[in-house]
Structure formats: structure tokens, C-alpha cells
Amino acid sequence: MPSKVTARAHSNIALCKYWGKLELPRLNGEAWLDWRLRKINCPATSSISLCLAALSSETTVTLLPDSAQQDTAMLDGREADGRSQSLLSGYLSLWRAAGLLKGYVHVDSHNNFPTAAGLASSASGYAALAAALSGLAAEPMSSQELSRWARRGSGSAARSIPGGLSALPVGSDAAAQLAAPAEGLPLAMSVCIVDAPPKDVSSRDGMSRSAATSPYYQAWLAQALADYDSMVETLWRSTHEESGDADKLLWELGTVTERNCLAMHAVMQTTVPSLLYWAPGTLAVMHAVRHWRDDGGPPAYFTIDAGPHVELLCLQNDLAEVARLAGELPGVQRVITSLPGGPAQILSSE
Ligand code: PMV
């Protein structure tokens, strides 16, 4: 059995977002542990995302000697801080409780993009970690099972396992499924990094605060479901009936992407205290994109996660022009362009 495994996963950006968790009933003792293992961290809304080839995490997991008393972790070349370390140890304990990991491990993870800046670093990070841990386990794991394990670390990580356009439906013990593979997709993204201080409220804390305090939370759950159904129908039609009509695919997905993003941010902004993730540069990009569409510029559609940066969905043919125009906007520091990324992969095992 291997004692050191390295895996890579790409980050993903949701076109149809998840914000909120399924409620867990209160149980005790063994029943609680079992319930936690099966159902922990289940999103309250179904989501669809695009995996990004240009943003990835590479994670190496090494089994520590029997004498080790705890897990250790390095993130981007630095010892993990107390909060990350305790989240990670809690996650690794789930693998131990399920009998899939024996003993303690050292985790060494690197992102090729800014961490904790609203660029879904927890998605690629937990997906790469789950893939590496699966390489240490005795039995190989299916993509569905691996996606469930990634989800237990971070909801959006479930979608980085299949890659491409992937769908994570609501459900107890949900797993993401491939909706369309990366190869052959005409879509691309420009990630606009805007000037802003580091975010101060994590997605995990933010969404539980929204569920408890936003007057629009229930309306959001209904809207997210309608958006998901609409995107699933679009993807089904584009693969079964209209293959090749890239402009229509972008228009249909893009329109719902913006509507869904604005609905999620309405919930965030009406949370108490308010979660106002946007910075001036965020608004500059949102306005510019609408202007390009109205005035014959390249068609692009915005989406924004729990942070200030803006991701622009466009056709691959327009990617360079969209990135150039976005890079000239006030408050935009730099633009990362990406084609669709593939599934999480084990890179080496020894
Ligand atoms: O995966 P988490 O728990 O960090 O939450 C992700 C939440 C959003 O990025 C805002 C939306 C999404 O679906 O990715």
C-alpha cells in the first residue's frame, strides 16, 4: 500500500450557486457519528459549475510514523494556521472514523492562485486532498464516492471531482455528476482580480448567518431550484438537440448565471450583519459587461462568489478580447484566463 500520494484538482466556479446547508437533526453518540459521515455538509441548493484548467491545487499526503500524535499541514509553503489546521484535522478524523485512513498524516498543499480570496481555493484544495487520501486507501473509489468525500470538506469541492460542467443536486449525501466534459465545451472564463482587502467572513460562516437572518433566504432556495432546472434543461438540449450552437448555449447559460448570482448576493447583502463582498472594481466589471453586450462588444456574463472578484463566462473565441477589455477597467488588478478543466487526478503514488 502506498504511503505518499500526490493529487491535483482544478477549482470550479458555479454558474448556479449553492448558498446554505441542509438542516441536520440532533442525534447523539454513534447515531450522530454515522449521520455525520453520511450527511455532513450537504448544500441546501443544487448547483452547476465550470471547472477551470488554469486554477488548481496540488496536494501531497504522507503517512506519519506510528509515534505521531497529530496531523500536520503546510499550505502554500507555510505551516497551516490554527483554524485551517483544526478544520483539516476534523476532516481527516472523518476518514479515520470510516476506516479509510490509518494513523496521522502530513498534508502539503499548493495553490497556483491566491488562497481565500473568493476564488474557490477550498474547492480545488479539498478535491485534491480527497483524491490523494483515496490513493492511500486500500480500495479504489468511484468518482461519485470521491465527490461525496470532497463535499464533506467543502461543498463546492464535490464539483471539482468530475471536472468540466458538473452538477451537484440537493440530497442527503449528495455527489456531483458530470453534465458535460471539458473537451468539446465552447465556453471559457476570465477571472478578474479586483483591488480589495482579504475577505473577513468565510463561506461556511456566511451561509449559516444568511439562513438564520436574511428575509430573502426562503425565496433564494426557490429561485436557485428554478435556475438549476433551467440550466439542466439547457445542457440537455444543447447535447441532445442543438449540438454546435455555441452562441445560444452561452446566452441561455449566461442569462441564468447572472440572475442566480444577483439573487445569491441579495441574500448575502440582506444578512445581518450584511455580507457585502463587492468592491468598487466588482461593480465596474458588472456594468462594463452589460455595456459590451448592448453595444456590440464580446458577449460575456458575470458571476461572483463570496468575495470581490468577478468571473466572466464567454466563448473561447472571445476569451482574449474579454480579458483585454476587463484588464483595462478601473479597480481590476489582473485577469486570469481559463479554458474548462478536467477531473481530479492522482499524479503519483509511492
Ligand atoms: O464550498 P464552500 O462551502 O466554500 O461554499 C461555496 C459557496 C459559493 O462559492 C459562494 C457558491 C458555490 O456554489 O461555489
Short mmCIF file of C-alpha atoms and ligand atoms in Angstrom, two decimals:
data_model
loop_
_atom_site.label_atom_id
_atom_site.label_comp_id
_atom_site.label_asym_id
_atom_site.label_seq_id
_atom_site.Cartn_x
_atom_site.Cartn_y
_atom_site.Cartn_z
CA MET A 1 0.00 0.00 0.00
CA PRO A 2 1.34 3.49 -0.83
CA SER A 3 2.44 5.83 1.98
CA LYS A 4 2.72 9.03 -0.06
CA VAL A 5 0.25 10.18 -2.73
CA THR A 6 0.04 13.41 -4.74
CA ALA A 7 -3.15 14.54 -6.48
CA ARG A 8 -4.30 17.58 -8.44
CA ALA A 9 -7.74 19.14 -8.78
CA HIS A 10 -8.94 22.23 -10.59
CA SER A 11 -11.00 24.94 -8.99
CA ASN A 12 -14.55 25.48 -10.20
CA ILE A 13 -16.84 28.48 -10.41
CA ALA A 14 -20.56 27.92 -10.01
CA LEU A 15 -22.90 29.28 -12.69
CA CYS A 16 -25.80 28.21 -10.48
CA LYS A 17 -24.63 28.73 -6.89
CA TYR A 18 -25.07 26.96 -3.62
CA TRP A 19 -25.53 29.12 -0.51
CA GLY A 20 -26.97 27.40 2.58
CA LYS A 21 -26.78 23.90 4.08
CA LEU A 22 -29.41 21.22 4.66
CA GLU A 23 -30.52 21.18 8.30
CA LEU A 24 -29.23 18.25 10.40
CA PRO A 25 -31.43 16.61 13.02
CA ARG A 26 -30.00 16.39 16.53
CA LEU A 27 -28.77 12.88 17.35
CA ASN A 28 -26.37 11.53 19.95
CA GLY A 29 -23.41 9.17 20.21
CA GLU A 30 -22.89 6.54 17.50
CA ALA A 31 -26.02 7.53 15.62
CA TRP A 32 -24.69 11.08 15.42
CA LEU A 33 -21.34 9.92 14.06
CA ASP A 34 -23.00 7.75 11.44
CA TRP A 35 -25.32 10.56 10.39
CA ARG A 36 -22.43 12.98 10.21
CA LEU A 37 -20.40 10.68 7.99
CA ARG A 38 -23.24 10.19 5.57
CA LYS A 39 -24.84 13.58 5.50
CA ILE A 40 -22.37 16.18 6.64
CA ASN A 41 -22.09 19.35 4.61
CA CYS A 42 -24.98 18.88 2.20
CA PRO A 43 -25.87 22.02 0.25
CA ALA A 44 -29.44 23.33 0.53
CA THR A 45 -29.45 24.35 -3.16
CA SER A 46 -28.46 22.37 -6.26
CA SER A 47 -25.55 23.86 -8.17
CA ILE A 48 -23.79 23.71 -11.55
CA SER A 49 -20.22 24.80 -12.11
CA LEU A 50 -17.48 25.13 -14.68
CA CYS A 51 -14.10 23.66 -13.72
CA LEU A 52 -11.15 25.92 -14.56
CA ALA A 53 -7.99 24.40 -16.04
CA ALA A 54 -5.87 27.44 -15.07
CA LEU A 55 -6.66 27.35 -11.32
CA SER A 56 -5.52 24.23 -9.48
CA SER A 57 -4.34 22.77 -6.18
CA GLU A 58 -1.73 20.07 -5.89
CA THR A 59 -1.73 18.15 -2.61
CA THR A 60 0.62 15.51 -1.23
CA VAL A 61 -0.45 13.34 1.69
CA THR A 62 2.24 11.37 3.55
CA LEU A 63 1.53 8.79 6.28
CA LEU A 64 3.34 9.74 9.52
CA PRO A 65 5.13 7.14 11.73
CA ASP A 66 3.02 5.29 14.36
CA SER A 67 4.58 7.50 17.07
CA ALA A 68 2.90 10.65 15.59
CA GLN A 69 0.32 12.29 17.89
CA GLN A 70 -1.44 14.53 15.36
CA ASP A 71 -1.82 15.55 11.72
CA THR A 72 0.42 18.30 10.38
CA ALA A 73 -0.14 20.60 7.39
CA MET A 74 1.64 23.07 5.14
CA LEU A 75 -0.42 25.34 2.89
CA ASP A 76 1.41 27.20 0.11
CA GLY A 77 4.77 26.57 1.79
CA ARG A 78 3.71 27.81 5.26
CA GLU A 79 2.58 25.95 8.33
CA ALA A 80 -1.26 25.97 8.36
CA ASP A 81 -2.79 28.47 10.84
CA GLY A 82 -4.81 27.24 13.84
CA ARG A 83 -8.23 27.47 12.13
CA SER A 84 -7.17 25.69 8.91
CA GLN A 85 -5.31 23.05 10.96
CA SER A 86 -8.35 22.28 13.11
CA LEU A 87 -10.75 22.15 10.11
CA LEU A 88 -8.31 19.81 8.37
CA SER A 89 -7.88 17.53 11.40
CA GLY A 90 -11.66 17.34 11.78
CA TYR A 91 -11.91 16.32 8.13
CA LEU A 92 -9.15 13.71 8.39
CA SER A 93 -10.88 12.30 11.51
CA LEU A 94 -13.93 11.56 9.33
CA TRP A 95 -11.72 9.42 7.06
CA ARG A 96 -10.29 7.65 10.14
CA ALA A 97 -13.76 7.11 11.63
CA ALA A 98 -14.85 5.49 8.34
CA GLY A 99 -11.79 3.14 8.50
CA LEU A 100 -10.35 4.62 5.27
CA LEU A 101 -7.26 6.16 6.88
CA LYS A 102 -4.98 4.59 9.50
CA GLY A 103 -2.97 6.96 11.69
CA TYR A 104 -1.94 10.57 11.22
CA VAL A 105 -0.73 12.27 8.04
CA HIS A 106 1.26 15.24 6.83
CA VAL A 107 -0.58 17.33 4.20
CA ASP A 108 1.36 19.61 1.85
CA SER A 109 -0.86 21.66 -0.46
CA HIS A 110 -0.10 24.32 -3.07
CA ASN A 111 -2.49 26.56 -5.00
CA ASN A 112 -1.39 28.27 -8.21
CA PHE A 113 -3.72 31.23 -7.40
CA PRO A 114 -4.49 33.48 -4.38
CA THR A 115 -5.89 31.47 -1.43
CA ALA A 116 -9.06 32.52 0.47
CA ALA A 117 -9.81 35.38 -1.91
CA GLY A 118 -13.17 34.17 -3.20
CA LEU A 119 -11.52 32.12 -5.95
CA ALA A 120 -12.82 28.78 -4.70
CA SER A 121 -9.49 27.62 -3.24
CA SER A 122 -11.37 25.36 -0.82
CA ALA A 123 -12.99 23.61 -3.81
CA SER A 124 -9.73 22.61 -5.51
CA GLY A 125 -7.96 22.15 -2.16
CA TYR A 126 -10.43 19.66 -0.66
CA ALA A 127 -10.92 17.88 -4.01
CA ALA A 128 -7.14 17.37 -4.35
CA LEU A 129 -6.91 16.28 -0.69
CA ALA A 130 -9.77 13.77 -1.06
CA ALA A 131 -8.23 12.38 -4.25
CA ALA A 132 -4.82 11.99 -2.53
CA LEU A 133 -6.40 10.33 0.54
CA SER A 134 -8.31 7.93 -1.71
CA GLY A 135 -4.91 6.89 -3.11
CA LEU A 136 -3.83 5.85 0.42
CA ALA A 137 -6.98 3.76 0.96
CA ALA A 138 -6.95 0.01 0.31
CA GLU A 139 -9.79 0.01 -2.25
CA PRO A 140 -10.13 2.32 -5.28
CA MET A 141 -13.04 4.77 -5.03
CA SER A 142 -15.66 5.62 -7.67
CA SER A 143 -15.90 9.24 -8.84
CA GLN A 144 -19.27 9.52 -7.03
CA GLU A 145 -17.84 8.28 -3.73
CA LEU A 146 -14.82 10.56 -4.09
CA SER A 147 -17.12 13.50 -4.79
CA ARG A 148 -19.04 12.73 -1.56
CA TRP A 149 -15.76 12.73 0.37
CA ALA A 150 -14.67 16.02 -1.21
CA ARG A 151 -18.08 17.55 -0.30
CA ARG A 152 -17.59 16.67 3.36
CA GLY A 153 -14.60 19.06 3.34
CA SER A 154 -16.17 21.84 1.26
CA GLY A 155 -19.50 21.75 -0.58
CA SER A 156 -18.12 23.16 -3.83
CA ALA A 157 -15.20 20.66 -3.78
CA ALA A 158 -17.64 17.90 -4.76
CA ARG A 159 -17.90 19.55 -8.20
CA SER A 160 -14.12 19.60 -8.78
CA ILE A 161 -14.01 15.78 -8.85
CA PRO A 162 -15.79 15.18 -12.21
CA GLY A 163 -14.49 18.45 -13.77
CA GLY A 164 -16.00 20.02 -16.91
CA LEU A 165 -19.52 21.31 -16.32
CA SER A 166 -20.67 19.41 -13.26
CA ALA A 167 -23.96 19.32 -11.37
CA LEU A 168 -24.39 18.82 -7.63
CA PRO A 169 -28.05 18.12 -6.87
CA VAL A 170 -29.56 18.68 -3.44
CA GLY A 171 -29.82 15.47 -1.46
CA SER A 172 -28.70 13.66 1.63
CA ASP A 173 -25.11 12.58 0.94
CA ALA A 174 -25.04 14.38 -2.42
CA ALA A 175 -22.38 13.73 -5.09
CA ALA A 176 -21.59 15.76 -8.21
CA GLN A 177 -22.13 14.33 -11.67
CA LEU A 178 -20.54 15.26 -14.97
CA ALA A 179 -23.02 17.33 -17.02
CA ALA A 180 -20.62 17.96 -19.95
CA PRO A 181 -16.91 17.04 -20.23
CA ALA A 182 -14.30 19.79 -20.56
CA GLU A 183 -13.29 18.63 -24.03
CA GLY A 184 -15.65 19.99 -26.65
CA LEU A 185 -17.16 22.74 -24.45
CA PRO A 186 -17.05 26.09 -26.33
CA LEU A 187 -17.01 28.06 -23.04
CA ALA A 188 -14.21 29.82 -21.16
CA MET A 189 -13.76 32.17 -18.20
CA SER A 190 -11.86 35.34 -17.39
CA VAL A 191 -11.24 35.73 -13.67
CA CYS A 192 -10.96 39.44 -12.85
CA ILE A 193 -8.96 40.00 -9.66
CA VAL A 194 -10.08 43.35 -8.23
CA ASP A 195 -8.47 45.61 -5.61
CA ALA A 196 -9.91 44.67 -2.20
CA PRO A 197 -8.75 43.70 1.30
CA PRO A 198 -8.82 39.96 2.21
CA LYS A 199 -12.34 38.72 2.95
CA ASP A 200 -13.28 38.53 6.62
CA VAL A 201 -16.24 36.08 6.64
CA SER A 202 -15.80 32.54 5.30
CA SER A 203 -18.48 30.97 3.07
CA ARG A 204 -19.21 28.44 5.80
CA ASP A 205 -19.97 31.11 8.42
CA GLY A 206 -21.63 33.44 5.92
CA MET A 207 -24.17 30.96 4.65
CA SER A 208 -25.27 29.84 8.09
CA ARG A 209 -25.71 33.51 9.03
CA SER A 210 -27.79 34.08 5.87
CA ALA A 211 -30.06 31.11 6.64
CA ALA A 212 -30.68 32.49 10.14
CA THR A 213 -31.18 36.17 9.31
CA SER A 214 -31.88 37.06 5.66
CA PRO A 215 -35.58 37.75 4.99
CA TYR A 216 -34.99 36.52 1.42
CA TYR A 217 -33.42 33.15 2.28
CA GLN A 218 -36.56 31.05 1.54
CA ALA A 219 -37.12 32.93 -1.74
CA TRP A 220 -33.49 32.22 -2.64
CA LEU A 221 -33.99 28.46 -2.16
CA ALA A 222 -36.93 28.54 -4.59
CA GLN A 223 -35.09 30.73 -7.13
CA ALA A 224 -31.96 28.55 -7.02
CA LEU A 225 -34.06 25.47 -7.76
CA ALA A 226 -35.70 27.16 -10.78
CA ASP A 227 -32.28 28.30 -12.07
CA TYR A 228 -30.84 24.81 -11.68
CA ASP A 229 -33.75 23.23 -13.58
CA SER A 230 -33.38 25.80 -16.33
CA MET A 231 -29.62 25.13 -16.71
CA VAL A 232 -30.11 21.35 -16.69
CA GLU A 233 -32.67 21.72 -19.47
CA THR A 234 -30.33 23.98 -21.47
CA LEU A 235 -27.48 21.50 -21.16
CA TRP A 236 -29.71 18.59 -22.08
CA ARG A 237 -30.96 20.38 -25.18
CA SER A 238 -27.52 21.53 -26.20
CA THR A 239 -26.11 17.99 -26.07
CA HIS A 240 -29.14 16.14 -27.48
CA GLU A 241 -30.80 18.54 -29.90
CA GLU A 242 -28.70 21.56 -30.80
CA SER A 243 -25.10 20.46 -30.67
CA GLY A 244 -22.93 23.14 -32.19
CA ASP A 245 -24.99 26.25 -31.34
CA ALA A 246 -22.42 27.82 -29.05
CA ASP A 247 -23.93 31.34 -29.10
CA LYS A 248 -27.31 30.06 -27.91
CA LEU A 249 -25.66 27.93 -25.21
CA LEU A 250 -23.74 30.96 -23.89
CA TRP A 251 -26.80 33.21 -23.97
CA GLU A 252 -29.03 30.71 -22.15
CA LEU A 253 -26.44 29.76 -19.52
CA GLY A 254 -25.14 33.32 -19.16
CA THR A 255 -28.55 34.92 -18.57
CA VAL A 256 -29.37 32.48 -15.79
CA THR A 257 -25.83 32.74 -14.38
CA GLU A 258 -26.19 36.50 -13.80
CA ARG A 259 -29.72 36.21 -12.40
CA ASN A 260 -28.61 33.48 -10.00
CA CYS A 261 -25.54 35.41 -8.85
CA LEU A 262 -27.59 38.54 -8.15
CA ALA A 263 -30.19 36.53 -6.21
CA MET A 264 -27.46 34.97 -4.03
CA HIS A 265 -25.85 38.37 -3.38
CA ALA A 266 -29.26 39.84 -2.49
CA VAL A 267 -29.44 37.20 0.27
CA MET A 268 -25.85 37.90 1.33
CA GLN A 269 -26.41 41.65 1.44
CA THR A 270 -29.62 41.33 3.49
CA THR A 271 -27.93 39.02 6.00
CA VAL A 272 -27.45 40.54 9.48
CA PRO A 273 -24.72 41.80 9.76
CA SER A 274 -24.65 42.36 6.00
CA LEU A 275 -22.25 40.35 3.83
CA LEU A 276 -21.19 42.94 1.30
CA TYR A 277 -18.48 41.23 -0.69
CA TRP A 278 -18.40 43.69 -3.60
CA ALA A 279 -15.67 46.31 -4.03
CA PRO A 280 -15.71 49.26 -6.48
CA GLY A 281 -13.86 47.13 -9.07
CA THR A 282 -16.57 44.45 -8.80
CA LEU A 283 -19.24 46.95 -9.87
CA ALA A 284 -17.03 48.37 -12.62
CA VAL A 285 -16.83 44.90 -14.22
CA MET A 286 -20.58 44.21 -13.80
CA HIS A 287 -21.51 47.48 -15.56
CA ALA A 288 -18.90 47.06 -18.31
CA VAL A 289 -20.12 43.58 -19.24
CA ARG A 290 -23.67 44.83 -19.73
CA HIS A 291 -22.36 47.73 -21.81
CA TRP A 292 -20.35 45.38 -24.10
CA ARG A 293 -23.44 43.26 -24.70
CA ASP A 294 -25.61 46.27 -25.57
CA ASP A 295 -23.00 47.91 -27.82
CA GLY A 296 -21.82 45.01 -29.96
CA GLY A 297 -18.82 44.05 -27.77
CA PRO A 298 -17.95 40.44 -26.97
CA PRO A 299 -20.84 38.71 -25.16
CA ALA A 300 -19.79 37.87 -21.60
CA TYR A 301 -21.79 37.21 -18.41
CA PHE A 302 -20.62 37.87 -14.84
CA THR A 303 -20.74 35.79 -11.71
CA ILE A 304 -19.29 36.50 -8.25
CA ASP A 305 -18.64 34.10 -5.36
CA ALA A 306 -18.24 35.05 -1.68
CA GLY A 307 -15.58 37.63 -2.47
CA PRO A 308 -14.97 40.74 -4.60
CA HIS A 309 -13.55 39.12 -7.76
CA VAL A 310 -15.66 38.69 -10.88
CA GLU A 311 -15.65 35.72 -13.22
CA LEU A 312 -16.78 36.31 -16.80
CA LEU A 313 -18.29 33.47 -18.80
CA CYS A 314 -17.73 33.78 -22.54
CA LEU A 315 -16.99 31.79 -25.68
CA GLN A 316 -13.43 30.55 -26.15
CA ASN A 317 -13.19 32.60 -29.38
CA ASP A 318 -13.82 35.81 -27.41
CA LEU A 319 -11.63 34.97 -24.40
CA ALA A 320 -8.61 37.11 -25.35
CA GLU A 321 -10.76 40.18 -26.16
CA VAL A 322 -12.86 39.83 -22.98
CA ALA A 323 -9.68 39.58 -20.88
CA ARG A 324 -8.13 42.59 -22.62
CA LEU A 325 -11.19 44.79 -22.08
CA ALA A 326 -11.60 43.64 -18.46
CA GLY A 327 -7.92 44.32 -17.74
CA GLU A 328 -8.42 47.99 -18.69
CA LEU A 329 -11.25 48.59 -16.20
CA PRO A 330 -10.66 50.69 -13.05
CA GLY A 331 -10.02 48.57 -9.95
CA VAL A 332 -9.08 45.44 -11.91
CA GLN A 333 -5.60 44.31 -10.86
CA ARG A 334 -5.18 41.43 -13.27
CA VAL A 335 -7.13 38.93 -15.29
CA ILE A 336 -6.56 35.17 -15.32
CA THR A 337 -7.99 33.38 -18.35
CA SER A 338 -9.02 29.77 -18.30
CA LEU A 339 -10.38 27.03 -20.52
CA PRO A 340 -12.56 24.31 -18.95
CA GLY A 341 -10.63 21.91 -16.67
CA GLY A 342 -10.83 18.13 -16.40
CA PRO A 343 -11.41 15.82 -13.42
CA ALA A 344 -9.31 15.47 -10.25
CA GLN A 345 -6.37 13.12 -10.77
CA ILE A 346 -3.80 11.20 -8.79
CA LEU A 347 -0.39 12.31 -10.11
CA SER A 348 1.96 9.99 -8.21
CA SER A 349 1.88 7.29 -5.59
CA GLU A 350 4.82 5.68 -3.76
O1 PMV B 1 -17.67 25.30 -0.89
P1 PMV B 1 -17.94 26.34 0.11
O2 PMV B 1 -18.51 25.77 1.35
O3 PMV B 1 -16.74 27.21 0.34
O4 PMV B 1 -19.08 27.33 -0.48
C1 PMV B 1 -19.07 27.86 -1.79
C2 PMV B 1 -20.10 28.91 -1.94
C3 PMV B 1 -20.03 29.72 -3.23
O5 PMV B 1 -18.73 29.72 -3.78
C4 PMV B 1 -20.41 31.16 -2.93
C5 PMV B 1 -21.02 29.20 -4.26
C6 PMV B 1 -20.67 27.90 -4.95
O6 PMV B 1 -21.62 27.16 -5.28
O7 PMV B 1 -19.49 27.63 -5.21
#
